[in-house]
Structures are given as structure tokens and as C-alpha cells.
């Protein structure tokens, strides 16, 4: 019987935590996707504007964050208000455009176009952050743009303008991510979430108060299901990234593109993307994976 060196012994706790982290990030991708499926389910049952869904998501998130901070006896500690406001504005626009894309296009297309935000992060970084310029990243941007073009299928009449909601959600989400990246250098996670959800709720109410009303039982059901799925996704991805690397988390998060393409006909009762749409989705997914790997390096 040979003796095994201690350095070669497996480390079950770390392996289990790593697996848990991967599963949590994947579950977050499904939750973000499922929140948009709920909007599609509700379309023929209740009349709720995209702004109300976004407002309820921010309000529910604010209640959850306040509860967590009260339990921990920790208050917000703002230092750079312009960063917190920038993060909030970017996230508000991203969520609203995302839900509008679900309303006017398809669940699959909205999710796939929303997941182009790493591409726009690369573009904004190239323009604004000279020390982060990467020729390979620029090449992946070209590949992803070609993928977006295939998904939009500009030859089909009436698709172009409506699909811009999805593209807009990707662009604004990229801006929100950049603000988050800088803001986290000065603020803890709860402070960022406190202002994002709290100020986001106020802004959504001020700009879209004509679409916000006291819901009945059925309307509250869909609002809570959509908002709850979105908040669950936010906390799952935050928890999962504690136990996985940035590369692993980024790649797993991008699987929402494949989930949207695969599950659309089953959960949202939508037609499949078709060969052209699938090629475009895979091009965007591949570009996201390459960009994530480059960022990890």
C-alpha cells in the first residue's frame, strides 16, 4: 500500500464550495431569464406596463436590502454620490429597456441582446480606458456585432425598431457595470444596492407614475413572481461569485444566452430562433466567453 502525499489529497470542502458557486451562478442566470418568462405569461392575463414591473423589482429589492442591513445593524456608507447615481441610472434604463424588449420582441431575443453587455463594456473600455485596450477584445466585438445582426434579421420588416430595446438594455447595462466596477472601490455591496434599489424606485415612480397603480391579487402575483425572480438572481450571483473565479462566473452567466434560445419554445411558447438566430446566439456566447477569459488573464 502506497502512502499518499498530503499535497495530493483531495480537498472536498473547497470542491463542494466551488460546485455550489457554479450552481448558484447558473441558477441566477435561470432566475433572470425566468423573470422575463413571467412577463410573457402575464401578457394575456393582466395589463401591466414594463415600467411597473421595473418599479416593483426595485421596490422589492429595496425592502430586502433594508431588512438585511437592519438585521446586521449596518447603515449605508456613501462616499462618492456621483458613482452611486450613475450606477442607479444605468441600471434603471437597462431594466426598463430589457422589459420593453420582452414586451415587443421575444423572451429569447430580449435575453440574448441584453447579454451583449460584455461586448459594450469592451467598447466603452476601449474608448474611455486606454490602458485596458485589447485588440483581441476588439475582434470579439466585431464577432458579437455580427451575431446581433443575425439575430435581428434586418431583412424582416418591422423588427429593427422594436429590437433596439434589447440593444439599448445591453448598452445601458454596460454603463451600469462600469459604474459598479468603480463604485465598488469606494463602497460596500449593501451601500451600492441600497441606493440602486431605493433611488431606482423613486426615479421609476417619478417618470412612470401614470403606469403604477394599486394591484389586485392576480396583478400582485405576477409582479411578485417577476420581481422575486429578479431579486433572487441578483443575490444568487452575488453569493456564487464568492466561490468561483471571475472567469468561471462570467462564462456561466453567459449561459443565459443558451437558456433563452433553448427554453423559449417550452416556457414562453415562442418559435425557435431558427438556424440564423442560433448562429448569432452562439457567436455572441463565444465572444462573451473569449472576453471573460481575456479579463481573467
Short mmCIF file of C-alpha atoms in Angstrom, two decimals:
data_model
loop_
_atom_site.label_atom_id
_atom_site.label_comp_id
_atom_site.label_asym_id
_atom_site.label_seq_id
_atom_site.Cartn_x
_atom_site.Cartn_y
_atom_site.Cartn_z
CA UNK A 1 0.00 0.00 0.00
CA UNK A 2 1.49 3.31 -1.07
CA UNK A 3 1.28 6.39 1.09
CA UNK A 4 -0.34 9.42 -0.47
CA UNK A 5 1.36 12.76 -0.06
CA UNK A 6 -0.76 15.31 1.87
CA UNK A 7 -0.39 17.75 -1.00
CA UNK A 8 -2.14 15.32 -3.37
CA UNK A 9 -5.09 14.61 -1.10
CA UNK A 10 -8.39 15.97 -2.38
CA UNK A 11 -9.97 18.92 -0.67
CA UNK A 12 -13.69 18.06 -0.52
CA UNK A 13 -14.84 21.28 1.20
CA UNK A 14 -13.27 23.50 -1.48
CA UNK A 15 -14.57 21.29 -4.28
CA UNK A 16 -18.06 21.33 -2.81
CA UNK A 17 -18.00 25.10 -2.36
CA UNK A 18 -16.77 25.52 -5.92
CA UNK A 19 -19.59 23.35 -7.22
CA UNK A 20 -22.05 25.28 -5.07
CA UNK A 21 -20.76 28.55 -6.52
CA UNK A 22 -21.14 27.29 -10.09
CA UNK A 23 -24.67 26.11 -9.39
CA UNK A 24 -25.59 29.41 -7.74
CA UNK A 25 -24.35 31.45 -10.72
CA UNK A 26 -26.17 29.15 -13.14
CA UNK A 27 -29.33 29.41 -11.02
CA UNK A 28 -29.03 33.20 -11.15
CA UNK A 29 -28.93 33.05 -14.96
CA UNK A 30 -32.11 30.98 -14.94
CA UNK A 31 -33.80 33.37 -12.47
CA UNK A 32 -33.04 36.39 -14.66
CA UNK A 33 -34.42 34.50 -17.64
CA UNK A 34 -37.47 33.27 -15.72
CA UNK A 35 -38.39 36.81 -14.64
CA UNK A 36 -38.88 37.68 -18.32
CA UNK A 37 -40.88 34.50 -18.93
CA UNK A 38 -43.30 35.69 -16.22
CA UNK A 39 -43.83 38.92 -18.14
CA UNK A 40 -44.67 36.93 -21.26
CA UNK A 41 -47.07 34.68 -19.29
CA UNK A 42 -48.87 37.72 -17.87
CA UNK A 43 -49.38 39.47 -21.20
CA UNK A 44 -52.69 37.73 -21.96
CA UNK A 45 -53.91 37.73 -18.37
CA UNK A 46 -53.27 41.18 -16.89
CA UNK A 47 -52.35 44.62 -18.20
CA UNK A 48 -49.13 45.72 -16.53
CA UNK A 49 -46.65 48.13 -18.12
CA UNK A 50 -42.94 47.34 -18.26
CA UNK A 51 -42.28 50.33 -16.01
CA UNK A 52 -44.46 48.84 -13.26
CA UNK A 53 -42.51 45.58 -13.39
CA UNK A 54 -39.24 47.53 -13.12
CA UNK A 55 -40.58 49.70 -10.29
CA UNK A 56 -41.79 46.67 -8.33
CA UNK A 57 -38.44 44.93 -8.79
CA UNK A 58 -36.56 47.93 -7.40
CA UNK A 59 -39.05 48.40 -4.54
CA UNK A 60 -38.89 44.72 -3.56
CA UNK A 61 -35.09 44.81 -3.75
CA UNK A 62 -35.01 47.91 -1.53
CA UNK A 63 -37.16 46.17 1.10
CA UNK A 64 -34.89 43.11 1.06
CA UNK A 65 -31.69 45.17 1.34
CA UNK A 66 -33.12 47.29 4.17
CA UNK A 67 -34.11 44.11 6.01
CA UNK A 68 -30.61 42.67 5.63
CA UNK A 69 -28.96 45.90 6.75
CA UNK A 70 -31.31 46.17 9.76
CA UNK A 71 -30.53 42.57 10.73
CA UNK A 72 -26.80 43.29 10.51
CA UNK A 73 -27.24 46.70 12.17
CA UNK A 74 -25.37 48.26 9.30
CA UNK A 75 -26.35 51.51 7.62
CA UNK A 76 -25.36 52.78 4.16
CA UNK A 77 -21.96 54.47 3.92
CA UNK A 78 -21.96 56.64 0.78
CA UNK A 79 -18.72 58.33 -0.25
CA UNK A 80 -18.97 59.13 -3.96
CA UNK A 81 -22.57 60.06 -4.70
CA UNK A 82 -21.98 60.56 -8.42
CA UNK A 83 -20.88 56.93 -8.76
CA UNK A 84 -23.95 55.68 -6.92
CA UNK A 85 -26.22 57.84 -9.05
CA UNK A 86 -24.51 56.73 -12.26
CA UNK A 87 -24.91 53.07 -11.28
CA UNK A 88 -28.59 53.66 -10.48
CA UNK A 89 -29.39 55.49 -13.72
CA UNK A 90 -27.64 52.88 -15.84
CA UNK A 91 -29.42 50.02 -14.09
CA UNK A 92 -32.83 51.71 -14.28
CA UNK A 93 -32.51 52.25 -18.03
CA UNK A 94 -31.18 48.72 -18.53
CA UNK A 95 -34.03 47.03 -16.66
CA UNK A 96 -36.71 49.15 -18.33
CA UNK A 97 -35.31 48.56 -21.82
CA UNK A 98 -34.94 44.86 -21.03
CA UNK A 99 -38.59 44.51 -20.04
CA UNK A 100 -39.67 46.59 -23.03
CA UNK A 101 -37.72 44.23 -25.28
CA UNK A 102 -39.62 41.28 -23.78
CA UNK A 103 -42.88 43.11 -24.39
CA UNK A 104 -42.23 43.98 -28.05
CA UNK A 105 -39.98 41.17 -29.29
CA UNK A 106 -39.49 37.72 -27.78
CA UNK A 107 -38.15 36.42 -24.49
CA UNK A 108 -35.24 34.74 -26.27
CA UNK A 109 -34.26 37.78 -28.32
CA UNK A 110 -34.55 40.14 -25.33
CA UNK A 111 -32.31 37.96 -23.15
CA UNK A 112 -29.73 37.37 -25.87
CA UNK A 113 -29.47 41.06 -26.74
CA UNK A 114 -29.33 42.00 -23.06
CA UNK A 115 -26.38 39.63 -22.67
CA UNK A 116 -24.40 41.68 -25.18
CA UNK A 117 -23.41 43.99 -22.32
CA UNK A 118 -19.87 42.48 -22.01
CA UNK A 119 -19.35 43.50 -25.62
CA UNK A 120 -20.36 47.08 -24.92
CA UNK A 121 -18.20 47.06 -21.77
CA UNK A 122 -15.26 46.21 -24.04
CA UNK A 123 -16.20 49.04 -26.41
CA UNK A 124 -16.58 51.60 -23.61
CA UNK A 125 -13.35 50.44 -22.00
CA UNK A 126 -11.55 50.86 -25.34
CA UNK A 127 -12.84 54.43 -25.63
CA UNK A 128 -12.56 55.54 -22.01
CA UNK A 129 -9.77 53.41 -20.52
CA UNK A 130 -6.71 53.46 -22.74
CA UNK A 131 -4.70 51.12 -20.50
CA UNK A 132 -7.33 48.41 -20.99
CA UNK A 133 -7.33 48.41 -24.80
CA UNK A 134 -7.07 44.91 -26.24
CA UNK A 135 -7.02 44.10 -30.00
CA UNK A 136 -8.45 40.62 -29.35
CA UNK A 137 -11.35 42.15 -27.45
CA UNK A 138 -12.00 44.46 -30.39
CA UNK A 139 -12.08 41.45 -32.71
CA UNK A 140 -14.62 39.76 -30.42
CA UNK A 141 -16.74 42.89 -30.56
CA UNK A 142 -16.86 42.55 -34.34
CA UNK A 143 -17.90 38.89 -34.00
CA UNK A 144 -20.61 39.77 -31.48
CA UNK A 145 -21.96 42.62 -33.60
CA UNK A 146 -22.25 40.17 -36.48
CA UNK A 147 -24.13 37.83 -34.14
CA UNK A 148 -26.52 40.61 -33.14
CA UNK A 149 -27.08 41.39 -36.82
CA UNK A 150 -28.03 37.77 -37.49
CA UNK A 151 -30.47 37.69 -34.56
CA UNK A 152 -32.14 40.94 -35.57
CA UNK A 153 -32.54 39.68 -39.15
CA UNK A 154 -32.89 43.16 -40.62
CA UNK A 155 -34.43 41.71 -43.76
CA UNK A 156 -37.65 41.08 -41.85
CA UNK A 157 -39.86 44.14 -41.93
CA UNK A 158 -40.87 45.64 -38.57
CA UNK A 159 -38.17 44.01 -36.46
CA UNK A 160 -35.50 46.71 -36.42
CA UNK A 161 -37.00 49.43 -34.23
CA UNK A 162 -38.52 47.06 -31.67
CA UNK A 163 -35.27 45.15 -31.30
CA UNK A 164 -33.47 48.35 -30.36
CA UNK A 165 -34.96 47.96 -26.88
CA UNK A 166 -32.81 44.86 -26.41
CA UNK A 167 -29.71 46.56 -27.78
CA UNK A 168 -30.41 49.54 -25.53
CA UNK A 169 -30.59 47.27 -22.49
CA UNK A 170 -27.16 45.86 -23.37
CA UNK A 171 -25.61 49.32 -23.79
CA UNK A 172 -27.10 50.76 -20.58
CA UNK A 173 -26.20 47.60 -18.64
CA UNK A 174 -22.60 48.03 -19.81
CA UNK A 175 -22.56 51.59 -18.47
CA UNK A 176 -24.05 50.35 -15.19
CA UNK A 177 -21.35 47.66 -14.93
CA UNK A 178 -18.58 50.23 -15.43
CA UNK A 179 -20.07 52.45 -12.73
CA UNK A 180 -20.40 49.42 -10.46
CA UNK A 181 -16.77 48.46 -11.03
CA UNK A 182 -15.59 51.91 -9.98
CA UNK A 183 -18.16 52.35 -7.21
CA UNK A 184 -17.18 49.07 -5.50
CA UNK A 185 -13.72 50.54 -4.97
CA UNK A 186 -15.29 53.05 -2.59
CA UNK A 187 -18.49 51.39 -1.29
CA UNK A 188 -19.57 48.06 0.17
CA UNK A 189 -22.10 45.93 -1.70
CA UNK A 190 -25.06 46.80 0.55
CA UNK A 191 -24.48 50.54 0.14
CA UNK A 192 -24.48 50.18 -3.65
CA UNK A 193 -27.64 48.04 -3.57
CA UNK A 194 -29.34 50.35 -1.08
CA UNK A 195 -29.01 53.36 -3.36
CA UNK A 196 -29.59 51.43 -6.57
CA UNK A 197 -32.86 49.92 -5.38
CA UNK A 198 -34.01 52.89 -3.29
CA UNK A 199 -33.20 55.68 -5.73
CA UNK A 200 -34.27 53.43 -8.61
CA UNK A 201 -37.71 53.01 -7.06
CA UNK A 202 -38.09 56.77 -6.69
CA UNK A 203 -36.96 57.50 -10.25
CA UNK A 204 -39.22 54.84 -11.78
CA UNK A 205 -42.19 56.20 -9.83
CA UNK A 206 -41.49 59.82 -10.78
CA UNK A 207 -41.08 59.14 -14.50
CA UNK A 208 -43.75 56.43 -14.89
CA UNK A 209 -46.26 57.10 -12.12
CA UNK A 210 -49.13 57.02 -14.66
CA UNK A 211 -48.40 53.29 -15.15
CA UNK A 212 -48.18 52.47 -11.43
CA UNK A 213 -51.34 51.59 -9.50
CA UNK A 214 -52.56 49.55 -6.56
CA UNK A 215 -52.62 45.98 -7.94
CA UNK A 216 -55.29 43.38 -7.30
CA UNK A 217 -54.46 39.81 -6.28
CA UNK A 218 -53.73 38.49 -9.77
CA UNK A 219 -51.62 41.50 -10.75
CA UNK A 220 -49.69 41.32 -7.49
CA UNK A 221 -48.99 37.64 -8.17
CA UNK A 222 -47.25 38.36 -11.49
CA UNK A 223 -45.45 41.42 -10.11
CA UNK A 224 -44.14 39.47 -7.13
CA UNK A 225 -43.16 36.44 -9.25
CA UNK A 226 -41.25 38.59 -11.74
CA UNK A 227 -39.65 40.84 -9.12
CA UNK A 228 -38.86 37.94 -6.81
CA UNK A 229 -37.11 36.02 -9.60
CA UNK A 230 -35.03 39.08 -10.48
CA UNK A 231 -34.04 39.72 -6.86
CA UNK A 232 -33.24 36.03 -6.34
CA UNK A 233 -30.99 36.16 -9.39
CA UNK A 234 -29.20 39.21 -8.00
CA UNK A 235 -28.47 37.56 -4.65
CA UNK A 236 -27.58 34.18 -6.18
CA UNK A 237 -24.98 35.70 -8.49
CA UNK A 238 -23.56 37.73 -5.58
CA UNK A 239 -23.35 34.57 -3.46
CA UNK A 240 -22.00 32.40 -6.27
CA UNK A 241 -19.15 34.75 -7.14
CA UNK A 242 -17.75 34.23 -3.64
CA UNK A 243 -16.82 30.65 -4.55
CA UNK A 244 -15.93 30.78 -8.25
CA UNK A 245 -13.33 32.69 -10.22
CA UNK A 246 -14.28 35.70 -12.32
CA UNK A 247 -13.71 33.63 -15.47
CA UNK A 248 -15.92 30.76 -14.29
CA UNK A 249 -18.66 33.13 -13.18
CA UNK A 250 -18.56 35.14 -16.39
CA UNK A 251 -18.79 32.08 -18.61
CA UNK A 252 -21.59 30.52 -16.55
CA UNK A 253 -23.53 33.80 -16.56
CA UNK A 254 -23.34 33.84 -20.35
CA UNK A 255 -25.25 30.56 -20.47
CA UNK A 256 -28.40 32.69 -20.21
CA UNK A 257 -27.98 33.15 -23.96
CA UNK A 258 -28.26 29.40 -24.48
CA UNK A 259 -31.06 29.07 -21.92
CA UNK A 260 -33.08 31.69 -23.76
CA UNK A 261 -32.53 30.00 -27.11
CA UNK A 262 -33.30 26.50 -25.79
CA UNK A 263 -36.21 27.13 -23.41
CA UNK A 264 -38.13 29.73 -25.41
CA UNK A 265 -40.39 27.23 -27.21
CA UNK A 266 -41.04 25.32 -23.95
CA UNK A 267 -41.54 28.00 -21.29
CA UNK A 268 -42.58 31.04 -23.31
CA UNK A 269 -44.44 29.23 -26.13
CA UNK A 270 -42.35 31.09 -28.70
CA UNK A 271 -40.99 29.84 -32.02
CA UNK A 272 -37.38 28.72 -32.01
CA UNK A 273 -34.69 31.09 -33.22
CA UNK A 274 -34.04 29.22 -36.43
CA UNK A 275 -30.61 28.46 -37.94
CA UNK A 276 -29.64 32.11 -38.45
CA UNK A 277 -30.69 33.11 -34.94
CA UNK A 278 -28.84 30.16 -33.41
CA UNK A 279 -25.65 31.07 -35.25
CA UNK A 280 -25.97 34.64 -33.97
CA UNK A 281 -26.61 33.45 -30.39
CA UNK A 282 -23.59 31.16 -30.46
CA UNK A 283 -21.41 33.95 -31.87
CA UNK A 284 -22.41 36.27 -29.01
CA UNK A 285 -21.91 33.48 -26.46
CA UNK A 286 -18.48 32.65 -27.88
CA UNK A 287 -17.44 36.30 -27.88
CA UNK A 288 -18.55 36.64 -24.23
CA UNK A 289 -16.52 33.57 -23.26
CA UNK A 290 -13.38 34.90 -25.00
CA UNK A 291 -13.79 38.33 -23.40
CA UNK A 292 -14.26 36.73 -19.98
CA UNK A 293 -11.15 34.61 -20.41
CA UNK A 294 -9.13 37.64 -21.52
CA UNK A 295 -10.35 39.60 -18.49
CA UNK A 296 -9.38 36.69 -16.23
CA UNK A 297 -5.87 36.73 -17.63
#
